[in-house]
Coordinates of C-alpha atoms and ligand atoms in Angstrom, one line a residue:
M27 CA 0.0 0.0 0.0
F28 CA 1.1 3.5 -0.8
R29 CA -0.1 7.0 -0.4
A30 CA 0.7 9.0 -3.4
E31 CA 1.9 12.5 -2.9
N32 CA -0.8 15.0 -4.0
Q33 CA -3.4 12.3 -4.1
S34 CA -4.0 12.1 -0.4
E35 CA -7.2 10.1 -0.6
I36 CA -6.0 7.4 -2.9
M37 CA -4.4 4.2 -1.6
F38 CA -3.2 2.1 -4.5
E39 CA -2.3 -1.6 -4.4
N40 CA -0.1 -3.5 -6.7
S41 CA -2.3 -6.4 -7.8
L42 CA -4.4 -7.4 -10.7
E43 CA -7.3 -7.9 -8.4
Y44 CA -7.1 -4.3 -7.2
A45 CA -6.9 -3.0 -10.8
R46 CA -10.0 -5.0 -11.7
K47 CA -11.8 -3.6 -8.6
C48 CA -11.0 -0.1 -9.8
D49 CA -12.4 -0.8 -13.2
A50 CA -15.5 -2.3 -11.6
S51 CA -16.2 0.9 -9.7
D52 CA -15.3 3.2 -12.6
A53 CA -18.4 5.1 -13.8
L54 CA -16.6 5.7 -17.2
A55 CA -15.5 2.1 -17.7
S56 CA -18.2 1.3 -20.2
F57 CA -16.9 3.9 -22.7
R58 CA -14.1 1.5 -23.6
K59 CA -16.6 -0.7 -25.4
R60 CA -17.3 2.2 -27.8
F61 CA -13.8 2.0 -29.2
H62 CA -12.0 -0.4 -31.5
I63 CA -9.1 -1.8 -29.6
P64 CA -6.4 -3.1 -31.9
K65 CA -5.4 -6.7 -31.5
S66 CA -2.2 -8.7 -31.8
A67 CA -1.8 -11.5 -34.4
S68 CA -2.9 -13.9 -31.7
G69 CA -6.2 -12.0 -31.3
E70 CA -5.4 -10.5 -27.9
P71 CA -6.2 -6.8 -27.5
F72 CA -3.1 -4.7 -27.2
V73 CA -2.5 -2.6 -24.1
Y74 CA -2.8 0.6 -26.1
L75 CA -1.1 3.5 -24.4
C76 CA -0.4 5.6 -27.5
G77 CA -3.4 8.0 -27.5
N78 CA -0.9 10.8 -27.3
S79 CA 0.1 9.9 -30.8
L80 CA -3.0 8.6 -32.4
G81 CA -6.3 8.1 -30.5
L82 CA -8.3 5.0 -31.1
Q83 CA -11.3 4.9 -33.4
P84 CA -14.7 5.4 -31.8
K85 CA -17.1 2.8 -33.2
A86 CA -19.5 5.7 -33.9
A87 CA -17.1 7.3 -36.3
S88 CA -18.1 4.9 -39.1
E89 CA -21.8 5.6 -38.6
Y90 CA -21.3 9.4 -38.7
I91 CA -19.2 9.2 -41.8
Q92 CA -21.6 6.7 -43.5
K93 CA -24.4 9.2 -42.9
E94 CA -22.6 11.9 -44.8
L95 CA -21.7 9.5 -47.6
R96 CA -25.4 8.5 -47.9
D97 CA -26.5 12.2 -47.9
W98 CA -23.9 12.9 -50.6
S99 CA -25.1 10.0 -52.8
S100 CA -28.8 10.9 -52.4
L101 CA -28.6 14.7 -52.4
G102 CA -25.5 15.7 -54.3
V103 CA -24.9 19.4 -54.0
E104 CA -28.2 19.9 -52.2
G105 CA -26.6 18.3 -49.2
H106 CA -25.0 21.7 -48.4
T107 CA -28.4 22.8 -47.2
E108 CA -30.6 19.7 -47.2
A109 CA -28.5 17.1 -45.5
E110 CA -29.6 16.2 -42.0
H111 CA -26.6 18.0 -40.8
P112 CA -26.2 20.5 -43.6
W113 CA -22.6 20.9 -44.8
L114 CA -22.6 24.7 -45.1
P115 CA -22.7 25.2 -41.4
Y116 CA -21.3 21.8 -40.5
H117 CA -18.3 23.3 -38.5
E118 CA -20.8 25.0 -36.3
F119 CA -22.1 21.7 -35.0
L120 CA -18.7 21.1 -33.5
S121 CA -18.2 24.4 -31.7
V122 CA -20.2 23.9 -28.5
N123 CA -18.6 20.5 -27.6
M124 CA -15.2 21.7 -28.7
A125 CA -15.4 24.8 -26.7
K126 CA -16.2 22.8 -23.5
I127 CA -13.1 20.7 -23.9
V128 CA -10.8 23.8 -24.1
G129 CA -12.7 26.0 -21.8
A130 CA -13.7 28.6 -24.3
K131 CA -16.9 30.2 -25.7
P132 CA -18.2 28.6 -28.8
S133 CA -17.5 31.7 -30.9
E134 CA -13.9 31.5 -29.8
V135 CA -13.2 28.1 -31.4
V136 CA -13.3 26.7 -34.9
I137 CA -12.3 23.4 -36.4
M138 CA -10.4 24.0 -39.6
N139 CA -7.2 23.1 -41.5
T140 CA -4.5 21.2 -39.6
L141 CA -2.4 22.2 -36.7
T142 CA 0.7 23.6 -38.3
T143 CA -1.4 25.4 -40.9
N144 CA -3.4 27.0 -38.1
L145 CA -0.2 27.9 -36.3
H146 CA 1.0 29.8 -39.4
L147 CA -2.3 31.5 -39.8
M148 CA -2.3 32.6 -36.2
M149 CA 1.2 33.9 -36.5
V150 CA 0.3 35.9 -39.6
T151 CA -2.1 37.8 -37.3
F152 CA -0.4 37.8 -34.0
F153 CA 3.2 37.9 -34.8
R154 CA 3.7 41.4 -36.2
P155 CA 7.4 42.1 -35.6
T156 CA 8.7 45.7 -35.5
K157 CA 12.3 46.9 -35.6
S158 CA 12.6 46.8 -31.8
R159 CA 10.1 44.0 -30.9
Y160 CA 10.6 41.0 -33.1
K161 CA 11.5 37.9 -31.1
I162 CA 9.6 34.7 -30.4
V163 CA 10.0 32.5 -27.3
I164 CA 9.3 28.8 -27.5
E165 CA 10.2 26.0 -25.1
S166 CA 13.5 24.4 -26.0
D167 CA 12.2 20.9 -26.7
A168 CA 9.2 22.1 -28.7
F169 CA 7.8 19.7 -31.3
P170 CA 9.8 19.9 -34.5
S171 CA 6.9 21.2 -36.6
D172 CA 6.4 24.1 -34.2
K173 CA 10.0 25.0 -34.3
Y174 CA 10.1 24.9 -38.1
A175 CA 6.9 27.0 -38.3
V176 CA 8.3 29.6 -35.9
E177 CA 11.7 29.8 -37.6
S178 CA 10.2 30.1 -41.0
Q179 CA 7.9 33.0 -39.8
L180 CA 11.0 34.8 -38.5
K181 CA 12.8 34.3 -41.8
F182 CA 9.7 35.4 -43.7
H183 CA 10.1 38.7 -41.9
D184 CA 13.8 38.7 -42.7
I185 CA 14.8 38.0 -39.1
D186 CA 17.6 35.6 -38.4
P187 CA 16.3 32.9 -36.0
K188 CA 19.7 33.0 -34.3
D189 CA 18.8 36.5 -33.2
G190 CA 15.0 36.2 -33.2
L191 CA 14.3 32.8 -31.5
I192 CA 14.7 32.5 -27.7
L193 CA 14.5 29.0 -26.2
W194 CA 13.0 28.5 -22.7
K195 CA 15.3 25.7 -21.5
P196 CA 15.5 23.4 -18.6
R197 CA 18.5 24.1 -16.3
K198 CA 21.6 22.0 -16.7
G199 CA 21.0 18.5 -15.5
E200 CA 17.2 19.0 -15.4
E201 CA 14.5 17.8 -17.8
L202 CA 11.7 20.2 -17.0
C203 CA 11.3 24.0 -17.7
R204 CA 10.9 26.3 -14.7
F205 CA 8.5 29.1 -14.8
E206 CA 11.0 31.4 -13.0
D207 CA 13.3 31.0 -15.9
L208 CA 10.6 32.2 -18.3
E209 CA 10.2 35.2 -16.0
L210 CA 14.0 35.8 -16.2
I211 CA 13.8 35.7 -20.0
M212 CA 11.0 38.3 -20.0
K213 CA 12.8 40.4 -17.5
E214 CA 15.9 40.5 -19.7
H215 CA 14.4 40.6 -23.2
G216 CA 10.7 41.5 -22.6
D217 CA 10.9 44.7 -24.7
S218 CA 12.1 42.9 -27.7
I219 CA 9.8 39.9 -27.5
A220 CA 6.7 39.9 -29.8
L221 CA 5.3 36.5 -29.2
L222 CA 5.4 33.7 -26.6
M223 CA 4.4 30.5 -28.3
I224 CA 4.4 27.6 -25.9
G225 CA 3.2 24.0 -26.1
S226 CA 0.6 23.7 -23.3
T227 CA 1.8 20.2 -22.5
N228 CA 5.2 19.2 -23.8
Y229 CA 5.1 16.2 -26.1
Y230 CA 8.4 14.7 -24.8
T231 CA 8.4 15.3 -21.0
G232 CA 4.6 15.4 -20.5
Q233 CA 5.0 18.6 -18.5
S234 CA 2.0 20.9 -18.5
F235 CA 2.7 24.6 -18.2
P236 CA 0.7 27.1 -16.1
L237 CA -1.1 28.8 -19.0
K238 CA -2.7 31.6 -17.2
K239 CA 0.5 32.6 -15.5
I240 CA 2.3 32.6 -18.8
V241 CA -0.3 34.8 -20.4
E242 CA -0.2 37.2 -17.5
L243 CA 3.6 37.4 -17.7
G244 CA 3.5 37.9 -21.5
H245 CA 0.8 40.5 -21.4
K246 CA 2.6 42.4 -18.7
H247 CA 5.4 42.9 -21.2
N248 CA 3.0 43.7 -24.1
T249 CA 3.8 40.3 -25.7
K250 CA 1.2 38.3 -27.6
V251 CA 0.8 34.8 -26.2
G252 CA -0.3 31.6 -28.1
F253 CA -0.4 28.0 -27.2
D254 CA -0.1 24.7 -29.0
L255 CA -2.5 22.3 -27.4
A256 CA -1.6 19.3 -29.5
H257 CA -0.8 17.3 -26.3
G258 CA -3.2 19.3 -24.1
V259 CA -6.5 19.1 -25.8
G260 CA -8.7 16.3 -24.5
N261 CA -6.1 15.7 -21.9
I262 CA -5.9 18.6 -19.6
Q263 CA -8.4 21.5 -19.2
P264 CA -6.6 24.5 -20.6
N265 CA -9.4 27.0 -19.7
L266 CA -8.4 29.1 -22.7
H267 CA -10.9 31.9 -22.3
A268 CA -10.0 32.5 -18.6
S269 CA -6.3 32.1 -19.4
G270 CA -6.6 35.2 -21.6
A271 CA -4.4 33.7 -24.3
D272 CA -4.5 35.5 -27.7
F273 CA -4.7 32.3 -29.7
A274 CA -4.3 28.5 -29.5
V275 CA -4.1 25.7 -32.0
W276 CA -4.4 21.9 -31.8
C277 CA -4.9 18.7 -33.7
T278 CA -7.8 16.3 -33.1
Y279 CA -6.2 12.9 -33.9
K280 CA -4.3 12.5 -30.6
Y281 CA -6.5 12.6 -27.5
L282 CA -9.5 13.6 -29.5
N283 CA -9.6 10.3 -31.4
S284 CA -10.7 11.9 -34.7
G285 CA -8.6 9.8 -37.1
P286 CA -5.2 10.0 -38.8
G287 CA -4.4 13.4 -40.2
S288 CA -7.8 14.8 -39.2
L289 CA -8.5 18.5 -39.0
G290 CA -7.1 20.8 -36.4
G291 CA -8.7 23.4 -34.1
C292 CA -8.1 27.0 -33.4
F293 CA -9.0 29.5 -30.6
V294 CA -9.0 33.2 -31.0
H295 CA -9.8 35.1 -27.8
E296 CA -13.1 37.0 -27.8
R297 CA -11.4 40.4 -27.4
H298 CA -10.1 40.0 -31.0
A299 CA -13.4 38.7 -32.3
D300 CA -14.6 41.9 -34.1
D301 CA -11.2 43.5 -34.7
K302 CA -11.4 43.7 -38.5
D303 CA -8.1 45.6 -38.6
L304 CA -6.2 42.5 -37.6
K305 CA -4.2 41.4 -40.5
R306 CA -5.0 37.9 -41.7
F307 CA -4.8 35.6 -44.6
A308 CA -8.3 35.3 -45.8
G309 CA -10.5 32.9 -47.7
W310 CA -14.2 32.8 -48.6
W311 CA -15.2 30.6 -45.6
G312 CA -14.1 33.4 -43.3
H313 CA -16.4 35.9 -45.0
N314 CA -19.8 37.1 -43.9
K315 CA -22.2 34.2 -44.4
E316 CA -24.9 36.5 -45.6
T317 CA -23.0 37.6 -48.7
R318 CA -20.5 34.7 -49.1
F319 CA -22.2 33.4 -52.3
N320 CA -22.7 36.8 -53.9
M321 CA -19.1 36.4 -54.7
R322 CA -18.5 40.1 -55.6
H323 CA -18.2 41.6 -52.2
E324 CA -15.1 43.0 -50.5
F325 CA -13.9 40.6 -47.8
D326 CA -16.0 41.0 -44.7
A327 CA -14.6 38.9 -41.9
L328 CA -16.9 36.8 -39.8
S329 CA -16.9 37.6 -36.1
G330 CA -14.9 35.3 -33.8
A331 CA -12.6 32.4 -34.7
E332 CA -14.7 31.5 -37.8
G333 CA -13.3 34.7 -39.4
W334 CA -10.0 32.9 -39.9
Q335 CA -11.4 30.0 -42.0
L336 CA -10.1 29.7 -45.5
S337 CA -11.9 26.9 -47.3
N338 CA -15.1 24.9 -47.2
P339 CA -14.0 22.0 -45.0
P340 CA -13.9 18.2 -45.6
I341 CA -17.2 17.0 -44.2
L342 CA -16.1 13.3 -43.9
S343 CA -13.3 14.3 -41.5
M344 CA -15.6 16.6 -39.6
A345 CA -18.1 13.8 -39.2
A346 CA -15.5 11.7 -37.4
I347 CA -14.7 14.7 -35.2
R348 CA -18.4 15.1 -34.4
A349 CA -18.6 11.5 -33.4
S350 CA -15.6 11.9 -31.1
L351 CA -16.8 15.2 -29.6
D352 CA -20.3 13.7 -28.9
T353 CA -18.6 10.9 -26.9
F354 CA -16.5 13.4 -24.9
A355 CA -19.6 15.5 -24.2
E356 CA -21.5 12.4 -23.0
A357 CA -18.6 11.3 -20.7
G358 CA -18.1 14.9 -19.5
F359 CA -14.6 16.4 -19.6
D360 CA -14.4 17.0 -15.9
N361 CA -15.2 13.4 -15.2
L362 CA -12.6 12.2 -17.7
R363 CA -9.9 14.5 -16.2
K364 CA -10.7 13.2 -12.7
K365 CA -10.4 9.6 -13.8
S366 CA -7.2 10.5 -15.7
V367 CA -5.5 11.9 -12.6
T368 CA -6.2 8.6 -10.8
L369 CA -5.3 6.3 -13.7
T370 CA -2.0 8.0 -14.2
G371 CA -1.4 8.1 -10.5
F372 CA -1.9 4.3 -10.5
L373 CA 0.6 4.0 -13.4
E374 CA 3.1 6.2 -11.5
F375 CA 2.7 4.1 -8.3
L376 CA 3.2 0.8 -10.2
I377 CA 6.3 2.1 -11.9
D378 CA 7.8 3.4 -8.7
D379 CA 6.9 0.0 -7.1
L380 CA 9.2 -1.7 -9.6
K381 CA 12.0 -0.2 -7.6
D382 CA 14.3 -0.4 -10.5
D383 CA 17.2 2.0 -10.4
R384 CA 17.5 2.2 -14.2
I385 CA 14.0 3.8 -14.4
S386 CA 13.1 7.4 -13.7
I387 CA 9.9 9.3 -14.5
I388 CA 10.8 12.6 -16.1
T389 CA 7.2 13.9 -16.1
P390 CA 6.3 16.1 -13.1
R391 CA 5.0 14.3 -10.0
N392 CA 2.3 16.9 -9.4
P393 CA -0.9 16.0 -11.3
D394 CA -1.6 19.7 -11.9
E395 CA 1.6 19.9 -13.9
R396 CA 0.9 17.0 -16.3
G397 CA -1.8 15.3 -18.3
C398 CA -2.2 11.5 -18.6
Q399 CA 1.2 10.8 -20.1
L400 CA 4.3 9.6 -18.2
S401 CA 7.7 9.8 -19.9
I402 CA 9.8 7.0 -18.5
Q403 CA 13.5 7.3 -18.9
V404 CA 15.4 3.9 -18.9
K405 CA 19.1 4.2 -18.3
S406 CA 21.2 2.6 -21.0
A407 CA 18.2 1.3 -22.9
D408 CA 17.8 1.4 -26.6
K409 CA 15.0 0.9 -29.0
S410 CA 15.1 -2.8 -28.6
L411 CA 13.3 -2.3 -25.3
H412 CA 10.4 -0.7 -27.1
T413 CA 10.4 -3.6 -29.7
K414 CA 10.2 -6.1 -26.9
L415 CA 7.4 -4.3 -25.2
T416 CA 5.5 -4.3 -28.5
E417 CA 6.1 -8.0 -28.8
A418 CA 4.7 -8.4 -25.3
G419 CA 1.5 -6.7 -26.5
V420 CA 2.0 -3.1 -25.4
I421 CA 1.7 -0.2 -27.8
S422 CA 3.8 2.6 -26.4
D423 CA 5.9 5.3 -27.9
W424 CA 9.7 5.5 -28.1
R425 CA 11.7 8.7 -28.1
E426 CA 15.4 8.7 -28.6
P427 CA 17.6 8.4 -26.8
D428 CA 16.0 6.5 -23.9
V429 CA 12.4 7.5 -23.2
I430 CA 9.2 5.4 -23.4
R431 CA 6.1 7.5 -23.4
V432 CA 2.9 6.0 -22.1
A433 CA -0.4 7.7 -22.0
P434 CA -3.4 6.0 -20.5
A435 CA -6.5 7.7 -22.0
P436 CA -9.4 7.8 -19.6
L437 CA -12.0 7.3 -22.3
Y438 CA -10.8 3.8 -23.3
N439 CA -7.9 2.7 -21.1
S440 CA -8.6 0.6 -18.0
Y441 CA -6.8 0.2 -14.7
E442 CA -6.1 -3.4 -15.9
D443 CA -4.3 -2.0 -19.0
V444 CA -2.1 0.0 -16.7
F445 CA -1.4 -3.0 -14.5
H446 CA -0.5 -5.2 -17.5
F447 CA 1.8 -2.5 -18.8
A448 CA 3.8 -2.4 -15.5
T449 CA 4.1 -6.1 -15.4
R450 CA 5.2 -6.4 -18.9
L451 CA 7.7 -3.6 -18.5
K452 CA 9.2 -5.4 -15.5
D453 CA 9.4 -8.7 -17.5
T454 CA 11.0 -7.0 -20.4
L455 CA 13.6 -5.3 -18.2
D456 CA 14.3 -8.6 -16.5
Ligands
LIG521 C1 1.4 16.3 -33.1 C2 1.9 17.6 -33.1 C3 2.0 18.4 -34.2 C4 1.6 17.8 -35.6 O1 1.3 18.8 -36.5 P1 0.3 18.6 -37.7 O2 0.3 19.9 -38.4 O3 -1.0 18.1 -37.2 O4 0.9 17.5 -38.5 C5 2.5 19.7 -34.1 N1 2.9 20.2 -32.9 C6 2.9 19.4 -31.8 C7 3.3 20.0 -30.5 C8 2.4 18.1 -31.9 O5 2.3 17.4 -30.7

């Protein structure tokens, strides 16, 4: 028995019986049945802990997509207005449920494009460098696509990234970024920084940053603040509206289970909703709905995040997103997050209980500073460890040089999954 720090009421036990007891009393346990769980060649379901990379398929996705295919076959172009869920306003059917998951108002969010595209569109608007204020801060181990996007925006404005890009780094010998160090960066360079662009939850370490504090810090220095929620959305509650962030972007195929390469999401804070002077790259889907089809009007931006849309969106992808968001709404995000804290707490307890000196968890110990993912560093391990785990029926994620990332998703992972993972990790290490 063990009392986890910060989880004062929870007493975990290291046994399969205990894991099954937790599943039996989990009010969200039945949601697992609504997902396709991949199986190994022998027909055993995998212990799938890779929802941070690609979420599993909700069984409902197929139905939702089939419905649009049927409407397309029977209605043709008329489906834009006559389908049960008409395609013209289809993105609007996603806004309410999407907004709940990121803690925003429906008018502040829109599903469109993909993550990196949205990041560029947001930087077109919110990264407006001047001679004296032209730098961007990102966390040092940002996801490669974010780094490329930010560097290319700097170069686009003829700024050398060596001068224009500031990295918020962990201290020597540490893995996690400290907020105090971001404060120091702002203190030293605040006048020259135009944008703070931070991943809400780091893809590698699993560290979640204090979004509201970062926004307050940035705004105090007149810096715009945006977040990449790729690993945050559907995982932690970012409370975007209350955080005051200028913008945020995310994808929907990780924790939001919307299918490989599916569309991304975008948040623009309400205070920018009607600011038509904001520079943007425009397209007809961002134009006033009343006159969109008159075709000969000057661009007249829609209010809110919708005003940044470019194109009419792929309905089949959106149907899968709608299936997923309906499932989230039914489960309730707060309930999911609560389960997630316990489920990951159980995982942490079991890993600690292996009492193996080679293993350390680099993700923060405090549940408020992480989502469901734990990044496990295994001293002197190489990728063969990951291969062996896969052979043992565990789908996890390997990051060079020596980190296994596992992310029990509260919608479809069970306590039993977590228990099996720990047992198989131990067997593999032995
Ligand atoms: C997954 C991920 C991406 C992927 O970007 P796409 O444009 O959807 O391919 C980008 N940034 C972060 C932080 C990610 O985790």
